[in-house]
CSV table of N, CA and C in Angstrom, one decimal:
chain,number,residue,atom,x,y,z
C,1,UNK,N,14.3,-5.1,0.0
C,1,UNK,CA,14.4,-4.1,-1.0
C,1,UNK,C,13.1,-3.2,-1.0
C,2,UNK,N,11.9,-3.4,-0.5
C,2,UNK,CA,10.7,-3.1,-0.5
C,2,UNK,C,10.7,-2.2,0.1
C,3,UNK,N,10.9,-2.7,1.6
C,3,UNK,CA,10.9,-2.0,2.9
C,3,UNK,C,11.7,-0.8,3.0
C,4,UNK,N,13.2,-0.9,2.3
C,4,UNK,CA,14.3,0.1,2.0
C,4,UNK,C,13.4,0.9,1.1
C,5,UNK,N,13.2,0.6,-0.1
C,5,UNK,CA,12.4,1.6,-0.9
C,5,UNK,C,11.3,2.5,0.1
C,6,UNK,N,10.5,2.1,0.3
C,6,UNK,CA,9.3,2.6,0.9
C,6,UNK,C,9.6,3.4,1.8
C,7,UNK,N,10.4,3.0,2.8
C,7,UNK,CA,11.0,3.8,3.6
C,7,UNK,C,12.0,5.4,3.2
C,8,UNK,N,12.6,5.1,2.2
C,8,UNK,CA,13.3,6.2,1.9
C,8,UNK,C,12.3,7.3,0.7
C,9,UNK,N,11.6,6.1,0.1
C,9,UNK,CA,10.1,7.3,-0.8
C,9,UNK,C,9.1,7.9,0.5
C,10,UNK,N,8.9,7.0,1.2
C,10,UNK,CA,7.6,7.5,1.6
C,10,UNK,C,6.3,6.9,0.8
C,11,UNK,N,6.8,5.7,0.4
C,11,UNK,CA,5.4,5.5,-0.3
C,11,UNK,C,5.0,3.9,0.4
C,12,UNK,N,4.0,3.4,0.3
C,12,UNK,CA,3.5,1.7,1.0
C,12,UNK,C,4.1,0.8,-0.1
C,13,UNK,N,4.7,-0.1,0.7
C,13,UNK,CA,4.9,-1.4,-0.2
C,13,UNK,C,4.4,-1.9,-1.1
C,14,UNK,N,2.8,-1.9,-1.6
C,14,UNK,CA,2.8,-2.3,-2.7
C,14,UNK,C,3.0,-1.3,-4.1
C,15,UNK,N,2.9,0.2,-3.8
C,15,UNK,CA,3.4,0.7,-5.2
C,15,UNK,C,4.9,0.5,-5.4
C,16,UNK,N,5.6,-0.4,-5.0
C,16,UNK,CA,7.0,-0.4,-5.1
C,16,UNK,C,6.2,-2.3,-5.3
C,17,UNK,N,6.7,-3.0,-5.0
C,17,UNK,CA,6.7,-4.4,-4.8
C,17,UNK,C,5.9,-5.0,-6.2
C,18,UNK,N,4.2,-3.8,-6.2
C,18,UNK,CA,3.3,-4.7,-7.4
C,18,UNK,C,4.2,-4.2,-8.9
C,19,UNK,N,4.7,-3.4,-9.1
C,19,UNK,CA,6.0,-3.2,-10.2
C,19,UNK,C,6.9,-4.5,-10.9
C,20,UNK,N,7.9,-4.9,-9.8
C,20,UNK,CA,8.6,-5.9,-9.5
C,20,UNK,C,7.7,-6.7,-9.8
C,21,UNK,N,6.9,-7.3,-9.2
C,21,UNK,CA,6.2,-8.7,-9.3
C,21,UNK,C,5.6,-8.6,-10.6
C,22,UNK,N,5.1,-7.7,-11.5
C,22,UNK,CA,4.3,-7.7,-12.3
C,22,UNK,C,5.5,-8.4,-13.7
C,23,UNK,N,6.7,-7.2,-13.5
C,23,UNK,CA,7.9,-7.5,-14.5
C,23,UNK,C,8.5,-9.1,-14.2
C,24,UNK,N,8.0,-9.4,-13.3
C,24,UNK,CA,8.7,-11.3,-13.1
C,24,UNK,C,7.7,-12.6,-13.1
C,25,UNK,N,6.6,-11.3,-14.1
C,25,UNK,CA,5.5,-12.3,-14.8
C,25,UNK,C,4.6,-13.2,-13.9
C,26,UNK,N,4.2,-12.5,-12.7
C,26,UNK,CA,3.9,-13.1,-11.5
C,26,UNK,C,2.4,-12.6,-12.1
C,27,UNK,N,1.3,-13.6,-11.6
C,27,UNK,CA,-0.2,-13.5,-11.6
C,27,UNK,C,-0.9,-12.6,-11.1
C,28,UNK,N,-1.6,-11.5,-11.6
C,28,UNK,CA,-2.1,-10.6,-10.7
C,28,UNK,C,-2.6,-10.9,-9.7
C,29,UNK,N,-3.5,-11.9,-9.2
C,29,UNK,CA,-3.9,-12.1,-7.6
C,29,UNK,C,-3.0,-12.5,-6.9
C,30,UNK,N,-2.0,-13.2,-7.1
C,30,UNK,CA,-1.4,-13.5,-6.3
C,30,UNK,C,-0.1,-12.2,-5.4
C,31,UNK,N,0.5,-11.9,-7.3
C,31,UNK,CA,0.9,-10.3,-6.7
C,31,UNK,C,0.3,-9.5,-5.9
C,32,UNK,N,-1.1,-9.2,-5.8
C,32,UNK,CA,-1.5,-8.5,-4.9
C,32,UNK,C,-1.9,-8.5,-3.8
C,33,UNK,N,-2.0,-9.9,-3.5
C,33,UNK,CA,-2.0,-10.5,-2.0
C,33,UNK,C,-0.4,-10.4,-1.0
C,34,UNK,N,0.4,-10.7,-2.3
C,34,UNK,CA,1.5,-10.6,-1.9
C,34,UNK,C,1.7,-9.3,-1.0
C,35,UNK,N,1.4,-8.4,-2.2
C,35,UNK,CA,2.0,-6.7,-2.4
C,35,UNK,C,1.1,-6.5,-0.6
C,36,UNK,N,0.0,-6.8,-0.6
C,36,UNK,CA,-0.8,-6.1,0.5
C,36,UNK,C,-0.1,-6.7,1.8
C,37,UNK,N,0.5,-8.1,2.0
C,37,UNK,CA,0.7,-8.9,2.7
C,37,UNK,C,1.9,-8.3,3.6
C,38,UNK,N,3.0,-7.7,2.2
C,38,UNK,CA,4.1,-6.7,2.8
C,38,UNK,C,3.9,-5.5,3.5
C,39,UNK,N,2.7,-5.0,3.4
C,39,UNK,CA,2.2,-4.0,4.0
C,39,UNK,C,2.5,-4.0,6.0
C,40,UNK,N,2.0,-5.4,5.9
C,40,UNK,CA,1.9,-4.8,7.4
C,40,UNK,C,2.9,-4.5,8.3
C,41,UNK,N,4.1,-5.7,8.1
C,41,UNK,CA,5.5,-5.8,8.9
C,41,UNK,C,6.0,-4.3,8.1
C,42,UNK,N,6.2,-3.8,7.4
C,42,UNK,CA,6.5,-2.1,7.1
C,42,UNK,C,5.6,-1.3,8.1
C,43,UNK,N,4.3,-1.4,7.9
C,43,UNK,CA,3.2,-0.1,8.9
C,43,UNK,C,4.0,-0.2,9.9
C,44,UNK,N,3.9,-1.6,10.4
C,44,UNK,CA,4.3,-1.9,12.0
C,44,UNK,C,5.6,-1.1,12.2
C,45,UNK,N,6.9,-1.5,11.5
C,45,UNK,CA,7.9,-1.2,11.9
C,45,UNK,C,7.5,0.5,11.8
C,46,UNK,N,7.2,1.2,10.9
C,46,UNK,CA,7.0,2.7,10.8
C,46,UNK,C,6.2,3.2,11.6
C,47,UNK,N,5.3,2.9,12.4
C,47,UNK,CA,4.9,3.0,13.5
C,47,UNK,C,5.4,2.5,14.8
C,48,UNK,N,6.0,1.8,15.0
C,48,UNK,CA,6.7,1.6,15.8
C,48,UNK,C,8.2,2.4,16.1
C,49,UNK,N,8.8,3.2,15.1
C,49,UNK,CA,9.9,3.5,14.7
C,49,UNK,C,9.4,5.0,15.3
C,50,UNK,N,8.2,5.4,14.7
C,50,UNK,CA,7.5,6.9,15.0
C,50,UNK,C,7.2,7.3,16.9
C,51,UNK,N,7.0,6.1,17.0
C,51,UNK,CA,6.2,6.1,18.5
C,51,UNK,C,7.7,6.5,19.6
C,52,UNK,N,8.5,5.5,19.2
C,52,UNK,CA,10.0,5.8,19.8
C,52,UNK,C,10.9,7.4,19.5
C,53,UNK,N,10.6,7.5,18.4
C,53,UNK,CA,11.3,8.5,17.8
C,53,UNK,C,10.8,9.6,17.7
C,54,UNK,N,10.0,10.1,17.7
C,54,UNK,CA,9.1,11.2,17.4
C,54,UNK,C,9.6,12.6,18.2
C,55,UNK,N,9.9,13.2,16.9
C,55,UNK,CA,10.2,14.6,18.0
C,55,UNK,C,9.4,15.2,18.8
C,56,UNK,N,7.9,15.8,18.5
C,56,UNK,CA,6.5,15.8,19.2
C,56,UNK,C,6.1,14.8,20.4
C,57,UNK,N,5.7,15.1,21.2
C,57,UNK,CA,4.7,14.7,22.1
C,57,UNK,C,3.4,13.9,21.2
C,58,UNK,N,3.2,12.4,21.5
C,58,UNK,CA,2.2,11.5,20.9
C,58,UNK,C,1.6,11.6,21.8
C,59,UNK,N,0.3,12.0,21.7
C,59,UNK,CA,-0.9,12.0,22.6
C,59,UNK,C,-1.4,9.9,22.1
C,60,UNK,N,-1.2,9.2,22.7
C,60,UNK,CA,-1.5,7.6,22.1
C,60,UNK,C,-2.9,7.2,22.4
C,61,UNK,N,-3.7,8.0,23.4
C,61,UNK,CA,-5.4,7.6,23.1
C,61,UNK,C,-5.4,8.2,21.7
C,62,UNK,N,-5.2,9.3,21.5
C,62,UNK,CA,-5.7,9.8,19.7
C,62,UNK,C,-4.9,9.2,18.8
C,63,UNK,N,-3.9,8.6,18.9
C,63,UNK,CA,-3.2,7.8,17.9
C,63,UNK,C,-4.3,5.8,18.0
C,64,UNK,N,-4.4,5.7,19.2
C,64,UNK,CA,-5.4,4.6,19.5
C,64,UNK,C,-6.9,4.4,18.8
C,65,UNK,N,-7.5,5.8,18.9
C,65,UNK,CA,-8.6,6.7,18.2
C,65,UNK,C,-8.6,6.5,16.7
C,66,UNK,N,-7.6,7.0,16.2
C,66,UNK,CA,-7.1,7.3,14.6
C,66,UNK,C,-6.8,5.5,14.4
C,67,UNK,N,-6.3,4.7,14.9
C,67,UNK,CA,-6.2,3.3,14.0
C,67,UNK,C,-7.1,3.0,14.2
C,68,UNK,N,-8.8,2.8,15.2
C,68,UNK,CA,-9.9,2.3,15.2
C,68,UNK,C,-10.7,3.1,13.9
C,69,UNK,N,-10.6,4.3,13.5
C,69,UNK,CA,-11.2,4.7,13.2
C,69,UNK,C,-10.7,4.1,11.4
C,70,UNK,N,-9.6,4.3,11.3
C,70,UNK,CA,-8.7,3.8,9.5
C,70,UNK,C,-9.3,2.4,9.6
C,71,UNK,N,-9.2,1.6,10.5
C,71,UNK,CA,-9.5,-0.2,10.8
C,71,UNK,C,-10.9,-0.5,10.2
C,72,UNK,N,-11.7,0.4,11.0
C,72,UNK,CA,-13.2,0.5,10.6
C,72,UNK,C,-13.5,0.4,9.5
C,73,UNK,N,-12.7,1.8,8.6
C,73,UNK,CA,-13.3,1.9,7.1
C,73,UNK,C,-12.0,0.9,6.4
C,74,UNK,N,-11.2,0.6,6.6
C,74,UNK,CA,-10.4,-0.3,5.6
C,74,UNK,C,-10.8,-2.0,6.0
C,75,UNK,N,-11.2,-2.5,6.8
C,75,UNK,CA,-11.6,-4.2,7.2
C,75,UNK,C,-12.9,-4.2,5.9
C,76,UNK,N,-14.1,-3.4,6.1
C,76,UNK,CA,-14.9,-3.8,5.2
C,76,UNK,C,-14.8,-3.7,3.8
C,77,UNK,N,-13.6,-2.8,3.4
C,77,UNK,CA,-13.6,-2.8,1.7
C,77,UNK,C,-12.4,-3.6,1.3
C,78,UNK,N,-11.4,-3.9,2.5
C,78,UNK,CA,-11.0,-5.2,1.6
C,78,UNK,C,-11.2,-6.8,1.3
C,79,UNK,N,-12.7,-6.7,2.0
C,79,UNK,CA,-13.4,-7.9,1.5
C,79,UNK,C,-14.2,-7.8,0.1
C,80,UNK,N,-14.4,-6.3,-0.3
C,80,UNK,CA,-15.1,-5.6,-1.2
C,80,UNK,C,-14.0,-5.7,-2.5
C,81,UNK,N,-12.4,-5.4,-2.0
C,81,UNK,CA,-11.8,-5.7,-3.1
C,81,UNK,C,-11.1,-6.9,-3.4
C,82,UNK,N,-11.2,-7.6,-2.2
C,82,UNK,CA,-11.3,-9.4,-2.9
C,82,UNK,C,-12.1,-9.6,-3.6
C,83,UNK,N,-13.2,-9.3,-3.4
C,83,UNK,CA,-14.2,-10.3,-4.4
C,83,UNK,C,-14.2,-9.6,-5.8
C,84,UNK,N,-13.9,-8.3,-6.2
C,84,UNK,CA,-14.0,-7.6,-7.1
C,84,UNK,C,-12.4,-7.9,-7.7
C,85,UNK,N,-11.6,-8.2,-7.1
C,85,UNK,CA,-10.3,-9.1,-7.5
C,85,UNK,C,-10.6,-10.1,-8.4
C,86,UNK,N,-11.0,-11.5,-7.1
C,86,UNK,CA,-11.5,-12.3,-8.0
C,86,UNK,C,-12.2,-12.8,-9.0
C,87,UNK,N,-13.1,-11.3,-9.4
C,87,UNK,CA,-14.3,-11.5,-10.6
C,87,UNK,C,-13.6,-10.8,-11.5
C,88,UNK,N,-12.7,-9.9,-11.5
C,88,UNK,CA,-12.3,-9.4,-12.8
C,88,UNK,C,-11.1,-10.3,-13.5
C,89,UNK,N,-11.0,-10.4,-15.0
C,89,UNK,CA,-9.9,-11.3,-15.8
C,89,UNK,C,-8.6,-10.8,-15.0
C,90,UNK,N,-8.0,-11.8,-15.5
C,90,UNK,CA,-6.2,-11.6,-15.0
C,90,UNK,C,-5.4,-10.4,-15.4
C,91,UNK,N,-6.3,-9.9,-16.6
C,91,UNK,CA,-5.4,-8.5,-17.9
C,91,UNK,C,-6.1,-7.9,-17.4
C,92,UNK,N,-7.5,-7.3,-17.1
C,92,UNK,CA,-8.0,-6.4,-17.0
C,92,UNK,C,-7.6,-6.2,-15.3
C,93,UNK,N,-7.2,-6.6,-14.5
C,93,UNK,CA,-7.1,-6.7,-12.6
C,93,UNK,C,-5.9,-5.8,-13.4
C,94,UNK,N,-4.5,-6.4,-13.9
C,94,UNK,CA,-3.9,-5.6,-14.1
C,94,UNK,C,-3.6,-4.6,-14.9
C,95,UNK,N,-4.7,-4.2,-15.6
C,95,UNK,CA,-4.1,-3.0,-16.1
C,95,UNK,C,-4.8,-2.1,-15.0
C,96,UNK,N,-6.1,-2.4,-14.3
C,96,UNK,CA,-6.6,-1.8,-13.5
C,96,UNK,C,-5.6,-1.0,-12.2
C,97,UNK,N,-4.6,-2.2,-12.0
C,97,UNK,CA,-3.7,-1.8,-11.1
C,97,UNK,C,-2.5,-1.0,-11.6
C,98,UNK,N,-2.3,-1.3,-12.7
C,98,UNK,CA,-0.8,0.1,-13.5
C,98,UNK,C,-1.5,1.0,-13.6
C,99,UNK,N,-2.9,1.7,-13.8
C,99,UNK,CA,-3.2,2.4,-14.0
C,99,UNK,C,-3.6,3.3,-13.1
C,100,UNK,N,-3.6,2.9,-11.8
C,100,UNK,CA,-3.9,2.9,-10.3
C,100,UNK,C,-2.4,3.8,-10.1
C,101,UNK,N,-1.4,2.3,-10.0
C,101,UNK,CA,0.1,2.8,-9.6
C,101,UNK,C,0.3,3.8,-10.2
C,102,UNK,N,0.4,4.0,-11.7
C,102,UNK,CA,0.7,5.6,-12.8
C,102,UNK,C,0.2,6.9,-11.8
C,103,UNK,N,-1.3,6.6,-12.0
C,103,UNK,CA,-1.7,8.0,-11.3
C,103,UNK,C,-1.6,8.4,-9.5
C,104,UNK,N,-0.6,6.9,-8.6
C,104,UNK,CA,-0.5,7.3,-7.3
C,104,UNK,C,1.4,8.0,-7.2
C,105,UNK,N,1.8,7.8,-8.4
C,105,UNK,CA,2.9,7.7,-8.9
C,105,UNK,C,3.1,9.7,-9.4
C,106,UNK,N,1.9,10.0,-10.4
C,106,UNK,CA,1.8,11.1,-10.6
C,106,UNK,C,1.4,12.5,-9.3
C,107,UNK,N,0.1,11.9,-8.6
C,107,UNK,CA,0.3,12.0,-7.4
C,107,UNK,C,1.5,12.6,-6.8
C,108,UNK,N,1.9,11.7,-5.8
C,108,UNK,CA,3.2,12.0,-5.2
C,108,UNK,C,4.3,12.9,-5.6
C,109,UNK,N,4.4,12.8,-7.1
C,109,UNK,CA,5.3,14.0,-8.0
C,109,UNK,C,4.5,15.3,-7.9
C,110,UNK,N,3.5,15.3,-8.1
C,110,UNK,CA,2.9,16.6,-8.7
C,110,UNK,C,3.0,17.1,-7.2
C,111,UNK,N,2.8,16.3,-5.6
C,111,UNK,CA,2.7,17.3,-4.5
C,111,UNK,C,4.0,17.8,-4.2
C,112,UNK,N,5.5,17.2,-4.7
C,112,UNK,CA,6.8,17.5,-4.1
C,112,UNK,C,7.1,18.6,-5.3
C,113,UNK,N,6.6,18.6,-6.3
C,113,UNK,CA,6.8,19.9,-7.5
C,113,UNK,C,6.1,21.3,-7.1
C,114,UNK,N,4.8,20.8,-6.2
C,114,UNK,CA,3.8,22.0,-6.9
C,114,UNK,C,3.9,22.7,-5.2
């Protein structure tokens, strides 16, 4: 259901999935390990799906280029937002994150309106 959503929004797995899990009274850390977990088997397949399919010419050193460079800056801050996970209460992690999803949610609407 995730993967289907995501794919037809255009949006990553966890603003669809940490929703769900939140309404089935699931624990914020673990939801969000979860939510991140689903991430990758989606990237992969959407990258994979792009590489095959792509109406353009993929130059794949600068696509090779572009995921060393995203890898670089996302490996060190999601050890930055585990630990900052783990130290905040269970209510305050999630309101942190509905408040997150609302405005990635507004986001997205406000670019397909405006």
């Amino acid at each position: 259901l995730t993967g289907f959503g995501s794919a037809l929004t255009g949006t990553s797995g966890p603003v669809l999935l940490l929703p769900m899990l939140f309404i089935l009274m699931w624990p914020a850390l673990p939801a969000l390990g979860c939510a991140q977990l689903i991430q990758v088997p989606i990237a992969l397949a959407a990258t994979i799906g792009n590489a095959f399919f792509a109406t353009s010419q993929v130059d794949l050193v600068e696509v090779v280029k572009l995921a060393g460079c995203v890898a670089a800056g996302l490996v060190p801050f999601v050890f930055v937002g585990a630990a900052i996970a783990n130290y905040l209460p269970q209510r305050t992690l999630k309101l942190v994150v509905a408040i997150l999803l609302v405005v990635a949610s507004l986001v997205l609407l406000l670019r397909e309106v405006l």
